[in-house]
XYZ file of C-alpha atoms in Angstrom:
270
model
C -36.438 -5.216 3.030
C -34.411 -3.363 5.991
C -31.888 -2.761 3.901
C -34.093 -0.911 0.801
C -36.278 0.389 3.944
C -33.076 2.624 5.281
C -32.282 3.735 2.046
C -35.830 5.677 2.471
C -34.745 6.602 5.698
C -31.545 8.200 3.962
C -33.514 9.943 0.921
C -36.088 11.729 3.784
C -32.623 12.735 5.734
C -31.733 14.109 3.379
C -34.480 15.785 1.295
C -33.340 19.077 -0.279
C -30.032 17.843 0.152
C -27.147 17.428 -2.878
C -26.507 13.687 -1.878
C -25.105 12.011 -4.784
C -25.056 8.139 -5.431
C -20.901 8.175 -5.665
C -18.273 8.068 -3.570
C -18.419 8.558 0.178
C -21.860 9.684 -0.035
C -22.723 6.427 -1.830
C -20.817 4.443 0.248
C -22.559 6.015 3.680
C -25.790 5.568 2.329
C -25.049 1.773 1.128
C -22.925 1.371 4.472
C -26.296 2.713 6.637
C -28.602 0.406 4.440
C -26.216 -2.651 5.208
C -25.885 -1.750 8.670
C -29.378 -1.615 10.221
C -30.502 -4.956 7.807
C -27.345 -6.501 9.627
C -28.351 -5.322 13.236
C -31.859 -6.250 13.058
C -31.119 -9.351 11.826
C -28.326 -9.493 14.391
C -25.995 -10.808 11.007
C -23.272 -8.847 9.743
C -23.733 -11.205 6.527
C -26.030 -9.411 3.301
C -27.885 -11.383 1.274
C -26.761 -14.960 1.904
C -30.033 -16.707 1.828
C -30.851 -14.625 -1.612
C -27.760 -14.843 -3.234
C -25.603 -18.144 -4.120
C -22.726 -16.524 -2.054
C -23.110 -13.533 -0.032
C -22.659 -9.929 -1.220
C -21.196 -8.240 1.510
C -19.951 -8.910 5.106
C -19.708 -6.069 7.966
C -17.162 -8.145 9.455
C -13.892 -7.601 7.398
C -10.441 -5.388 7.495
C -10.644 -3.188 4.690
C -8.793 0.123 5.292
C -9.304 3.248 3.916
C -7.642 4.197 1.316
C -6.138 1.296 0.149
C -8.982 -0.525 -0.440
C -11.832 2.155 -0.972
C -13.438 1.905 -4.614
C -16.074 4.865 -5.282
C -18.681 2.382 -6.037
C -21.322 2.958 -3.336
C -21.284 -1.021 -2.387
C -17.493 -1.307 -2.367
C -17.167 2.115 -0.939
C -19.225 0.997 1.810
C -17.572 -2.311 3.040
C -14.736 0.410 4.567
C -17.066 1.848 6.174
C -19.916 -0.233 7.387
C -17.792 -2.726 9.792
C -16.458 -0.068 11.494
C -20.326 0.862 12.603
C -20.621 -2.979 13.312
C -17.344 -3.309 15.133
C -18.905 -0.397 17.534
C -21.914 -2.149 18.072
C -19.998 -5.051 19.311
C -18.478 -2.998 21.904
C -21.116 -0.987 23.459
C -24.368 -2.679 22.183
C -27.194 -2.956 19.320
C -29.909 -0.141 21.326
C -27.309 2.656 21.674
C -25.143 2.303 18.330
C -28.378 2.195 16.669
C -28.920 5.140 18.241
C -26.066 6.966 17.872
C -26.076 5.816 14.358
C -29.708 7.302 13.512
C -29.045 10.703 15.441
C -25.668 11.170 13.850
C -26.943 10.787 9.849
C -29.708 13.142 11.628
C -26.566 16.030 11.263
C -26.378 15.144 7.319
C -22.726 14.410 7.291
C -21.052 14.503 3.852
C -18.196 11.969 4.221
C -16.792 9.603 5.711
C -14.951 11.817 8.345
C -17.927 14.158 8.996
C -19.527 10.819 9.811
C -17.569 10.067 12.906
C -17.367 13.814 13.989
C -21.508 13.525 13.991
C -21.178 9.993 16.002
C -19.010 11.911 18.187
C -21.077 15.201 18.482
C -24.362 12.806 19.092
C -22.375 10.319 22.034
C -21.245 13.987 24.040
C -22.587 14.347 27.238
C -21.775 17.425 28.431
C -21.344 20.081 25.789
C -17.436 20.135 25.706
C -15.810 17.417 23.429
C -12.247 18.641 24.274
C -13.056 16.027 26.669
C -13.656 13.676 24.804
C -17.217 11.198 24.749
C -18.517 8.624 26.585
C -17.445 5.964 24.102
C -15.113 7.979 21.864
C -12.532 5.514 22.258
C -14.755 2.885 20.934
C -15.822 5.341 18.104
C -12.095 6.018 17.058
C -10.750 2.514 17.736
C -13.180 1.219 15.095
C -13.261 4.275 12.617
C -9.709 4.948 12.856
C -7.292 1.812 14.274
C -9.100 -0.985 12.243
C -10.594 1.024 9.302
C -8.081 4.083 8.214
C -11.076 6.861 8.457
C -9.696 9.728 10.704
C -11.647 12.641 12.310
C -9.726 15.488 14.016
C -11.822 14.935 17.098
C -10.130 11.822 17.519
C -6.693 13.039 18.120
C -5.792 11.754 21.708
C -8.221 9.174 21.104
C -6.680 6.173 19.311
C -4.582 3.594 19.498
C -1.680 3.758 17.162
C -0.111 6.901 15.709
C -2.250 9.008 12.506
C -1.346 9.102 9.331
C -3.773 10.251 6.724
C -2.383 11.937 3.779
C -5.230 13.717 1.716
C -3.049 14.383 -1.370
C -1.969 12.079 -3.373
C -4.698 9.127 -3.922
C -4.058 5.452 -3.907
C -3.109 4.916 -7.768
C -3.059 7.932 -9.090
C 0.181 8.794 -12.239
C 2.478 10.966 -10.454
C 5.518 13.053 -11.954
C 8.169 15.339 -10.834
C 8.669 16.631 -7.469
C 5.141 16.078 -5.679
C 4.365 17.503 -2.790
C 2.913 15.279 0.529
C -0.378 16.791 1.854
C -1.936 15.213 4.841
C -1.432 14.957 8.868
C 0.652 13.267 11.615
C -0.270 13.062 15.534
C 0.563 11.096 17.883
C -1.566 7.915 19.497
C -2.996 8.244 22.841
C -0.211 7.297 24.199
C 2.585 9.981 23.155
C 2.707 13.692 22.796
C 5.271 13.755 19.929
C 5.589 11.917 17.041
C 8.442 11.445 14.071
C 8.166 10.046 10.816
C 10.023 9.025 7.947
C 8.715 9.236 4.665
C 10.135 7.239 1.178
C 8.523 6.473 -1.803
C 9.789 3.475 -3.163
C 13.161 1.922 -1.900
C 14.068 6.275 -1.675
C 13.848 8.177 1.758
C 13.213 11.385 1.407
C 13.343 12.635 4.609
C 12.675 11.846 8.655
C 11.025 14.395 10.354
C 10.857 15.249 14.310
C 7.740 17.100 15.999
C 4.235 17.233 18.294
C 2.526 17.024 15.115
C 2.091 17.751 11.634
C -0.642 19.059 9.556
C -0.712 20.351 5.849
C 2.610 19.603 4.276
C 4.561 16.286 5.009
C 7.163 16.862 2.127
C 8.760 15.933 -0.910
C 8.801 13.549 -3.505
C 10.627 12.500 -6.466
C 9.640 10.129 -9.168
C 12.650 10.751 -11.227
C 14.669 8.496 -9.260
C 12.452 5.826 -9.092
C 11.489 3.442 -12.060
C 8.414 3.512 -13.854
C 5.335 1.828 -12.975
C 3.764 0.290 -9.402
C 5.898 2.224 -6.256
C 4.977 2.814 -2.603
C 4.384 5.929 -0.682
C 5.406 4.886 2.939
C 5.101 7.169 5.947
C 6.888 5.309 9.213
C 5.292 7.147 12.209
C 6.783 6.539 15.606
C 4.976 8.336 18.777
C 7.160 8.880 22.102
C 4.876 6.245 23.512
C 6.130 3.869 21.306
C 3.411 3.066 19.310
C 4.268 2.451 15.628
C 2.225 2.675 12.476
C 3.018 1.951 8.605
C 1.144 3.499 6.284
C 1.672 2.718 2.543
C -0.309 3.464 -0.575
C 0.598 2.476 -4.584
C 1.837 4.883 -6.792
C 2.058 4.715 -10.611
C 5.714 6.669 -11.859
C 5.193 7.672 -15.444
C 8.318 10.274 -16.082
C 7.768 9.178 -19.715
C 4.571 11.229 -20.015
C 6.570 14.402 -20.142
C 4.148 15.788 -22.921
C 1.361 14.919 -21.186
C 1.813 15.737 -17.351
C 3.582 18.844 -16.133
C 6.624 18.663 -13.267
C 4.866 17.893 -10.336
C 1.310 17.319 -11.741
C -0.861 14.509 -10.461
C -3.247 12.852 -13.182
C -6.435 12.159 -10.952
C -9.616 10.076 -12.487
C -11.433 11.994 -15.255
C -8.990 14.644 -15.336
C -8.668 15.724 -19.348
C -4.624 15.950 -20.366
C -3.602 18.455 -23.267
């Protein structure tokens, strides 16, 4: 009943409002639903006295991407246990809060979620500054759950790595280009990174930060099939992280995908 009841919640929130039922804006809405069933029931487990086995748990280590599905109840097992992990660290009555006010600001994704937990938890008008519990916020949105928000640079625990282009699983050919960010943990003020894609290395790169393009790669000397994009980032603090995501080489489909093309979901091929 709380679960169906927030979903109401979400569809008033949102009134007017292009919302749809996919993606991260399914996810959010399944991952708010889940959430506020889980804290008034003080159980992060759904539907175990309904179901043989339960559906979902809020307590788990999915990471975004890797394990993100656009189905609104997968999509939202990234998401929702970061919510519950914060509510373990600073309390049921204010995450609620915080929680209520922030889908209050209408946030579109996953990202735009934490900037509007973020924007709600400020307490003085400047979040340069950072929040009263921003490191909570980012530790459990970013450190255990891959979902990054620029207004947690400075703010987390290990170095950031989110690359925006390509997707987990997605046909690659050619030379394709790296799109995403670097920065450093809390801990550094420079970071360096070295990037391969399969048992390759195409290049180790040295700077404060990086944003937009992270560089090259090459699928034609790599096999076919299943490889891994790997970004090694290394902060001057000393704080390490890996981040890896599958790949699927196909430099047979010459006729099909142009040098450098990406073949994303639905995308028609001539």
């Amino acid at each position: 009943i709380y679960h169906e009841y927030t979903h109401n919640v979400v569809f008033s929130i949102y009134s007017g409002l292009a919302f749809p039922y996919l993606g991260q804006t399914g996810g959010m809405n399944e991952g708010w639903a889940d959430y506020f069933a889980a804290t008034i029931n003080n159980d992060p487990v759904m539907g175990e006295n309904i179901f043989p086995t339960p559906i979902r748990n809020l307590e788990n280590n999915l990471r975004y991407p890797n394990n993100y599905n656009p189905e609104p109840h997968v999509a939202s097992t990234v998401f929702s246990h970061a919510i519950w992990e914060i509510r373990q660290s600073i309390g049921a009555e204010l995450t609620d809060s915080i929680v209520l006010n922030a889908m209050k600001l209408t946030p579109m994704t996953f990202s735009e979620f934490v900037e509007a937990m973020i924007t709600v938890d400020d307490d003085n008008g400047n979040l340069n500054d950072g929040t009263p519990h921003i490191n909570e916020i980012c530790h459990a949105f970013w450190d255990n759950h891959g979902i990054f928000s620029n207004y947690c640079r400075g703010f987390v625990e290990t170095p950031v790595v989110y690359v925006t282009s390509p997707f987990p699983n997605e046909v690659v050919v050619g030379s394709i280009p790296i799109i995403g960010e670097v920065y450093p943990s809390k801990y550094g003020v420079s970071v360096e990174y070295t990037l391969k894609f399969g048992d390759v290395e195409f290049g180790h790169y040295n700077e404060g930060e990086f944003i937009g393009f992270l560089g090259n790669v090459n699928t034609r000397l790599l096999s076919e099939g299943i490889n891994y994009l790997t970004i090694d980032a290394l902060d001057s603090g000393g704080k390490l992280y890996n981040f890896s995501i599958p790949l699927d080489v196909d430099n047979l489909q010459v006729t099909s995908l142009r040098e450098g093309e990406i073949l994303r979901p639905g995308k028609i091929i001539e």
